[in-house]
Amino acid sequence: MIVGAGFAGLCTLLRLRELGFSARVFERGGGVGGTWYWNRYPGARCDVESMEYSYQFSDELQQEWCWSERYAAQPEILRYLEHVTDRFDLRRDISFDTAVRAAVFDEAASRWEIETSGGDKVRARFCIFATGCLSSPVTPRFPGLESFTGETFHTGRWPHEPVDFRGKRVGVIGTGSSAVQSIPLIAEQAAQLFVFQRTPTYTIPAHNHPLDPAERDRIKADYAGLRKRAAQMPFGLDTRATERLALSSSEEERRAEYEERWSQGGLPFLSGFADLLTHREANDTAAEFVRAKIRELVRDPQLAKRLSPEQVLGCKRLCIDSGYYETFNRANVTLVDLRDAPIEAITPRGVRTRDAEY
């Protein structure tokens, strides 16, 4: 018995079949995809390069699928997982729109007893939870949330139909990864966008682009080599990790390395020096580089300061963006710093902080 039909659940089902097991997947959603089924907000995109963010159990699959962009967007990743599901005939062993309500281990029988949302009771020798860490969205318990008379959305439970923000006043609460991706696109539509920020976030430009067929073919010609290199790297990605130390390098050498990785974009920025995640002083050199970039990108010095994180770079998940900081130069975008005035309540008309109502 497997809970969840995302990347992990689908692969687990395939592997168990190969081992001779009978297996059943219970999936709460109406289709496969897991994270990529639920997260359909504007700009939803993977922050791992497409050629690596994919299965490697089948070289035939690796060779036949052609990713269109350096960083695939949600619709393409979902199409990929649907293709895998159909190519390996996995759908016949998946029950959709079915949540697991209880799973109790019977010590005497050495079996799991599983109860589903449909009232079915299933017994299984093994119970594998492929639910991941993003399966239960959290909505902050702001007083008055139910009183709001406008539309309310959560990035982790986005409608399957497009949402039109044209001409509207929009508030985005939070500046994590999904906000970093969605804010630039929402700002292009909204009449006015208020971004409620508690903790500024570090984000590195993605420099996303369509994948050149020749580059894609080059990677496919040595896919095994790419996977082998990635397995030896931090995070399991081919990030061009180095053994050089930031504190043993000159200021000019550090700046050159950071500039190169900033221009390349993406998560490899964290692998520029081997001591960035182990030594605070080394980390400070990279963090200050990013803050300097924010000061370059955001025209208002006070606004740039409010958008500049002070925490350790990489302590929270590093974000990857397409025009995030530049969006705050728009006349229709307002940053609300919750460190100065926390949110007190949601009102019928909007958001009330300690100082004002938006």
Short mmCIF file of C-alpha atoms in Angstrom, two decimals:
data_model
loop_
_atom_site.label_atom_id
_atom_site.label_comp_id
_atom_site.label_asym_id
_atom_site.label_seq_id
_atom_site.Cartn_x
_atom_site.Cartn_y
_atom_site.Cartn_z
CA MET A 1 0.00 0.00 0.00
CA ILE A 2 1.38 3.36 -1.08
CA VAL A 3 -0.02 6.76 -0.10
CA GLY A 4 0.53 9.46 -2.71
CA ALA A 5 0.97 9.46 -6.51
CA GLY A 6 3.67 12.08 -6.90
CA PHE A 7 7.26 11.50 -7.98
CA ALA A 8 8.00 9.15 -5.07
CA GLY A 9 4.75 7.19 -5.14
CA LEU A 10 4.86 6.49 -8.87
CA CYS A 11 8.47 5.31 -8.76
CA THR A 12 7.77 3.16 -5.69
CA LEU A 13 4.85 1.46 -7.43
CA LEU A 14 7.03 0.66 -10.44
CA ARG A 15 9.86 -0.69 -8.27
CA LEU A 16 7.52 -2.87 -6.21
CA ARG A 17 6.07 -4.36 -9.36
CA GLU A 18 9.58 -5.20 -10.54
CA LEU A 19 10.18 -6.97 -7.22
CA GLY A 20 7.06 -9.06 -7.68
CA PHE A 21 4.80 -7.33 -5.18
CA SER A 22 1.16 -6.50 -5.70
CA ALA A 23 0.65 -2.86 -4.74
CA ARG A 24 -2.05 -0.22 -4.58
CA VAL A 25 -1.68 3.56 -4.52
CA PHE A 26 -4.20 5.80 -2.78
CA GLU A 27 -4.11 9.40 -4.01
CA ARG A 28 -6.13 12.25 -2.50
CA GLY A 29 -6.06 14.28 -5.71
CA GLY A 30 -7.91 13.68 -8.93
CA GLY A 31 -4.74 12.84 -10.86
CA VAL A 32 -1.06 12.01 -10.54
CA GLY A 33 1.58 14.63 -9.83
CA GLY A 34 1.61 15.29 -6.10
CA THR A 35 3.15 18.72 -5.59
CA TRP A 36 2.73 19.43 -9.31
CA TYR A 37 -0.95 18.50 -9.25
CA TRP A 38 -1.80 20.89 -6.42
CA ASN A 39 0.58 23.83 -6.99
CA ARG A 40 -0.73 25.60 -10.10
CA TYR A 41 -0.17 29.22 -9.03
CA PRO A 42 1.22 31.75 -11.55
CA GLY A 43 4.90 31.13 -12.19
CA ALA A 44 5.01 27.69 -10.50
CA ARG A 45 8.27 26.23 -11.72
CA CYS A 46 10.93 23.81 -10.52
CA ASP A 47 14.17 25.29 -9.16
CA VAL A 48 16.17 22.22 -10.26
CA GLU A 49 17.13 22.11 -13.94
CA SER A 50 14.75 19.99 -16.00
CA MET A 51 17.34 17.57 -17.29
CA GLU A 52 18.11 16.60 -13.68
CA TYR A 53 14.60 16.91 -12.23
CA SER A 54 13.47 13.65 -13.80
CA TYR A 55 13.51 9.90 -13.29
CA GLN A 56 16.66 7.94 -14.04
CA PHE A 57 15.37 4.36 -13.68
CA SER A 58 14.87 4.08 -17.46
CA ASP A 59 17.36 5.31 -20.02
CA GLU A 60 14.69 4.89 -22.70
CA LEU A 61 12.49 7.35 -20.79
CA GLN A 62 15.39 9.79 -20.40
CA GLN A 63 16.10 9.67 -24.12
CA GLU A 64 12.53 9.95 -25.38
CA TRP A 65 11.29 12.84 -23.22
CA CYS A 66 12.31 16.33 -24.42
CA TRP A 67 12.16 19.15 -21.86
CA SER A 68 11.41 22.51 -23.43
CA GLU A 69 13.01 24.85 -20.85
CA ARG A 70 16.01 24.99 -18.55
CA TYR A 71 13.60 25.12 -15.59
CA ALA A 72 10.33 23.38 -16.37
CA ALA A 73 7.05 25.02 -15.42
CA GLN A 74 4.28 23.20 -13.55
CA PRO A 75 2.20 22.25 -16.62
CA GLU A 76 5.16 20.58 -18.31
CA ILE A 77 6.21 18.66 -15.19
CA LEU A 78 2.63 17.44 -14.76
CA ARG A 79 2.56 16.31 -18.41
CA TYR A 80 5.81 14.43 -17.81
CA LEU A 81 4.40 12.58 -14.80
CA GLU A 82 1.21 11.76 -16.70
CA HIS A 83 3.38 10.42 -19.54
CA VAL A 84 5.35 8.23 -17.13
CA THR A 85 2.11 6.96 -15.57
CA ASP A 86 0.71 5.90 -18.93
CA ARG A 87 3.98 4.66 -20.44
CA PHE A 88 4.51 2.20 -17.57
CA ASP A 89 0.80 1.38 -17.16
CA LEU A 90 0.70 2.60 -13.55
CA ARG A 91 -2.81 4.04 -13.59
CA ARG A 92 -4.52 0.67 -13.12
CA ASP A 93 -3.09 0.40 -9.61
CA ILE A 94 -3.97 3.94 -8.44
CA SER A 95 -7.18 4.97 -6.66
CA PHE A 96 -7.74 8.71 -7.18
CA ASP A 97 -9.85 11.03 -5.02
CA THR A 98 -9.10 8.70 -2.14
CA ALA A 99 -7.52 9.84 1.12
CA VAL A 100 -6.16 7.52 3.80
CA ARG A 101 -7.99 8.21 7.07
CA ALA A 102 -6.21 5.68 9.28
CA ALA A 103 -3.36 3.18 9.14
CA VAL A 104 -2.98 0.83 12.12
CA PHE A 105 -0.46 -1.98 12.41
CA ASP A 106 -1.88 -5.32 13.60
CA GLU A 107 0.97 -6.81 15.64
CA ALA A 108 -0.53 -10.29 15.82
CA ALA A 109 -1.17 -10.60 12.09
CA SER A 110 1.86 -8.49 11.09
CA ARG A 111 -0.32 -6.53 8.70
CA TRP A 112 -1.39 -2.91 8.21
CA GLU A 113 -5.08 -2.12 8.39
CA ILE A 114 -5.86 0.91 6.25
CA GLU A 115 -9.12 2.85 6.12
CA THR A 116 -9.84 5.21 3.22
CA SER A 117 -12.09 8.23 2.84
CA GLY A 118 -14.47 6.07 0.82
CA GLY A 119 -14.96 3.72 3.75
CA ASP A 120 -12.89 0.89 2.27
CA LYS A 121 -10.69 -1.18 4.57
CA VAL A 122 -7.53 -2.65 3.15
CA ARG A 123 -4.94 -4.99 4.65
CA ALA A 124 -1.33 -4.81 3.49
CA ARG A 125 2.02 -6.26 4.51
CA PHE A 126 3.80 -2.94 3.96
CA CYS A 127 2.55 0.64 4.10
CA ILE A 128 4.68 3.29 2.37
CA PHE A 129 3.88 6.98 2.80
CA ALA A 130 5.02 8.87 -0.31
CA THR A 131 3.28 12.02 0.89
CA GLY A 132 6.33 14.26 0.84
CA CYS A 133 6.70 17.46 2.84
CA LEU A 134 4.35 19.71 0.84
CA SER A 135 1.11 17.72 0.96
CA SER A 136 -0.64 19.63 3.76
CA PRO A 137 -0.92 23.38 3.10
CA VAL A 138 -0.93 25.68 6.11
CA THR A 139 -3.22 28.70 6.23
CA PRO A 140 -2.22 31.10 9.03
CA ARG A 141 -5.00 31.50 11.57
CA PHE A 142 -5.52 35.22 11.20
CA PRO A 143 -8.53 36.56 13.11
CA GLY A 144 -11.33 37.45 10.74
CA LEU A 145 -10.08 35.36 7.81
CA GLU A 146 -13.59 34.05 7.10
CA SER A 147 -14.98 37.59 6.99
CA PHE A 148 -13.08 38.64 3.84
CA THR A 149 -15.56 39.36 1.06
CA GLY A 150 -13.13 39.08 -1.85
CA GLU A 151 -11.50 36.03 -3.40
CA THR A 152 -9.00 34.04 -1.32
CA PHE A 153 -6.38 31.67 -2.75
CA HIS A 154 -3.63 29.43 -1.37
CA THR A 155 -0.66 28.64 -3.59
CA GLY A 156 -0.72 25.01 -2.45
CA ARG A 157 -4.39 24.57 -3.44
CA TRP A 158 -4.64 26.72 -6.55
CA PRO A 159 -7.69 26.41 -8.83
CA HIS A 160 -7.27 24.36 -12.00
CA GLU A 161 -8.69 27.28 -13.97
CA PRO A 162 -6.65 30.49 -14.54
CA VAL A 163 -7.26 33.33 -12.08
CA ASP A 164 -7.67 36.80 -13.60
CA PHE A 165 -6.14 39.58 -11.46
CA ARG A 166 -6.61 42.36 -14.00
CA GLY A 167 -7.82 45.59 -12.45
CA LYS A 168 -7.85 44.16 -8.92
CA ARG A 169 -6.13 45.09 -5.68
CA VAL A 170 -4.24 42.02 -4.50
CA GLY A 171 -2.48 41.14 -1.26
CA VAL A 172 0.18 38.41 -1.09
CA ILE A 173 1.06 37.26 2.42
CA GLY A 174 4.52 35.69 2.68
CA THR A 175 7.69 35.88 0.61
CA GLY A 176 8.80 32.26 0.32
CA SER A 177 9.44 30.35 -2.88
CA SER A 178 5.87 30.37 -4.24
CA ALA A 179 5.57 34.12 -3.58
CA VAL A 180 8.91 34.81 -5.26
CA GLN A 181 7.65 32.98 -8.34
CA SER A 182 4.12 34.37 -8.44
CA ILE A 183 4.59 38.02 -7.41
CA PRO A 184 6.22 39.21 -10.68
CA LEU A 185 3.38 37.72 -12.75
CA ILE A 186 0.58 38.92 -10.47
CA ALA A 187 2.13 42.42 -10.52
CA GLU A 188 1.85 42.49 -14.31
CA GLN A 189 -1.94 42.10 -14.03
CA ALA A 190 -3.01 43.67 -10.76
CA ALA A 191 -4.03 47.30 -10.45
CA GLN A 192 -2.30 47.34 -7.06
CA LEU A 193 -0.25 44.65 -5.32
CA PHE A 194 0.58 44.68 -1.60
CA VAL A 195 3.33 42.24 -0.55
CA PHE A 196 3.22 41.47 3.17
CA GLN A 197 6.75 40.45 4.16
CA ARG A 198 7.84 39.17 7.55
CA THR A 199 11.26 37.76 6.63
CA PRO A 200 13.14 38.94 3.51
CA THR A 201 14.24 36.10 1.30
CA TYR A 202 17.48 35.36 -0.57
CA THR A 203 16.76 34.64 -4.21
CA ILE A 204 19.10 34.04 -7.14
CA PRO A 205 18.07 34.75 -10.75
CA ALA A 206 17.04 31.67 -12.72
CA HIS A 207 18.06 32.98 -16.14
CA ASN A 208 15.54 30.54 -17.52
CA HIS A 209 15.49 29.97 -21.28
CA PRO A 210 14.28 27.49 -23.87
CA LEU A 211 16.54 24.45 -24.08
CA ASP A 212 18.65 24.41 -27.20
CA PRO A 213 18.16 21.03 -28.96
CA ALA A 214 21.91 20.65 -29.40
CA GLU A 215 22.50 21.22 -25.67
CA ARG A 216 19.74 18.76 -24.82
CA ASP A 217 21.26 16.15 -27.12
CA ARG A 218 24.70 16.69 -25.60
CA ILE A 219 23.35 15.98 -22.12
CA LYS A 220 21.43 12.93 -23.30
CA ALA A 221 24.58 11.53 -24.90
CA ASP A 222 26.19 11.37 -21.44
CA TYR A 223 23.17 11.11 -19.15
CA ALA A 224 24.88 8.39 -17.12
CA GLY A 225 27.85 10.69 -16.57
CA LEU A 226 25.60 13.53 -15.43
CA ARG A 227 23.84 11.29 -12.90
CA LYS A 228 27.16 9.94 -11.62
CA ARG A 229 28.59 13.44 -11.10
CA ALA A 230 25.43 14.65 -9.42
CA ALA A 231 25.50 11.75 -6.95
CA GLN A 232 28.86 12.99 -5.67
CA MET A 233 27.75 16.60 -5.29
CA PRO A 234 26.03 18.51 -2.47
CA PHE A 235 22.22 18.24 -2.77
CA GLY A 236 22.62 15.44 -5.35
CA LEU A 237 22.80 17.99 -8.17
CA ASP A 238 25.53 18.76 -10.67
CA THR A 239 26.25 22.16 -9.12
CA ARG A 240 29.95 22.38 -10.07
CA ALA A 241 30.93 22.17 -6.40
CA THR A 242 34.49 23.22 -5.60
CA GLU A 243 36.93 22.50 -2.79
CA ARG A 244 38.18 26.09 -2.73
CA LEU A 245 37.51 28.08 0.44
CA ALA A 246 36.07 31.58 0.45
CA LEU A 247 38.22 32.58 3.43
CA SER A 248 41.37 31.40 1.66
CA SER A 249 40.54 33.40 -1.45
CA SER A 250 41.10 37.08 -2.12
CA GLU A 251 38.20 39.51 -2.30
CA GLU A 252 38.72 39.75 -6.06
CA GLU A 253 38.62 35.95 -6.45
CA ARG A 254 35.45 35.70 -4.39
CA ARG A 255 33.72 38.45 -6.35
CA ALA A 256 34.68 36.84 -9.67
CA GLU A 257 33.28 33.49 -8.54
CA TYR A 258 30.04 35.00 -7.23
CA GLU A 259 29.58 37.08 -10.37
CA GLU A 260 30.05 34.03 -12.57
CA ARG A 261 27.53 31.99 -10.60
CA TRP A 262 25.05 34.88 -10.40
CA SER A 263 25.20 35.22 -14.20
CA GLN A 264 24.76 31.44 -14.54
CA GLY A 265 21.84 31.51 -12.13
CA GLY A 266 20.20 28.92 -9.94
CA LEU A 267 21.15 26.80 -6.95
CA PRO A 268 24.81 26.30 -8.00
CA PHE A 269 25.45 29.72 -6.40
CA LEU A 270 25.67 27.95 -3.02
CA SER A 271 28.47 25.69 -4.25
CA GLY A 272 30.87 28.48 -5.18
CA PHE A 273 33.10 27.74 -2.18
CA ALA A 274 33.28 24.71 0.09
CA ASP A 275 33.00 26.67 3.34
CA LEU A 276 29.85 28.71 2.57
CA LEU A 277 27.62 26.37 4.57
CA THR A 278 30.11 25.55 7.31
CA HIS A 279 31.67 28.89 8.31
CA ARG A 280 29.68 32.01 9.18
CA GLU A 281 32.35 34.46 8.06
CA ALA A 282 32.58 32.72 4.69
CA ASN A 283 28.80 32.74 4.40
CA ASP A 284 28.75 36.47 5.13
CA THR A 285 30.83 37.14 2.00
CA ALA A 286 28.21 35.47 -0.20
CA ALA A 287 25.29 37.03 1.68
CA GLU A 288 26.72 40.53 1.32
CA PHE A 289 27.24 39.91 -2.40
CA VAL A 290 23.52 39.14 -2.76
CA ARG A 291 22.56 42.21 -0.70
CA ALA A 292 24.73 44.34 -3.00
CA LYS A 293 22.86 42.91 -5.97
CA ILE A 294 19.55 43.83 -4.34
CA ARG A 295 20.80 47.41 -3.92
CA GLU A 296 21.65 47.45 -7.63
CA LEU A 297 18.29 46.05 -8.73
CA VAL A 298 15.94 48.02 -6.45
CA ARG A 299 16.02 51.76 -7.11
CA ASP A 300 14.71 52.93 -3.73
CA PRO A 301 17.55 52.50 -1.17
CA GLN A 302 15.16 52.16 1.79
CA LEU A 303 13.09 49.58 -0.05
CA ALA A 304 16.23 47.67 -1.02
CA LYS A 305 17.25 47.59 2.64
CA ARG A 306 13.88 46.16 3.66
CA LEU A 307 14.17 43.47 0.98
CA SER A 308 17.69 42.50 2.11
CA PRO A 309 17.91 39.43 4.35
CA GLU A 310 20.24 39.33 7.33
CA GLN A 311 20.02 35.61 8.13
CA VAL A 312 22.51 32.96 7.02
CA LEU A 313 22.43 32.40 3.25
CA GLY A 314 21.13 28.86 2.67
CA CYS A 315 19.75 28.40 6.21
CA LYS A 316 16.29 28.80 4.70
CA ARG A 317 15.69 27.38 1.24
CA LEU A 318 17.43 29.48 -1.39
CA CYS A 319 14.87 30.76 -3.91
CA ILE A 320 15.25 31.06 -7.67
CA ASP A 321 13.46 33.94 -9.38
CA SER A 322 12.60 35.66 -12.63
CA GLY A 323 12.50 39.40 -11.96
CA TYR A 324 11.48 39.27 -8.29
CA TYR A 325 13.51 42.20 -6.92
CA GLU A 326 12.92 44.29 -10.03
CA THR A 327 9.16 43.95 -9.51
CA PHE A 328 9.40 46.26 -6.49
CA ASN A 329 10.38 49.11 -8.82
CA ARG A 330 6.85 49.05 -10.24
CA ALA A 331 4.52 51.88 -9.22
CA ASN A 332 1.69 49.44 -8.52
CA VAL A 333 3.66 47.31 -6.02
CA THR A 334 3.89 48.15 -2.31
CA LEU A 335 6.00 46.28 0.25
CA VAL A 336 4.45 46.08 3.72
CA ASP A 337 7.12 45.22 6.30
CA LEU A 338 5.48 43.12 9.00
CA ARG A 339 8.50 43.49 11.28
CA ASP A 340 7.37 47.09 11.83
CA ALA A 341 3.65 46.39 12.02
CA PRO A 342 2.45 42.76 12.22
CA ILE A 343 -0.87 41.63 10.76
CA GLU A 344 -3.58 41.88 13.38
CA ALA A 345 -6.60 40.67 11.42
CA ILE A 346 -8.19 40.03 8.06
CA THR A 347 -11.14 42.36 7.56
CA PRO A 348 -14.06 42.17 5.11
CA ARG A 349 -12.15 44.57 2.84
CA GLY A 350 -8.54 43.48 3.26
CA VAL A 351 -5.66 43.17 5.71
CA ARG A 352 -5.22 45.20 8.89
CA THR A 353 -1.77 45.60 10.41
CA ARG A 354 -0.95 47.39 13.62
CA ASP A 355 -0.54 50.65 11.69
CA ALA A 356 -3.01 50.57 8.77
CA GLU A 357 -5.66 48.70 6.84
CA TYR A 358 -4.89 47.70 3.26
#
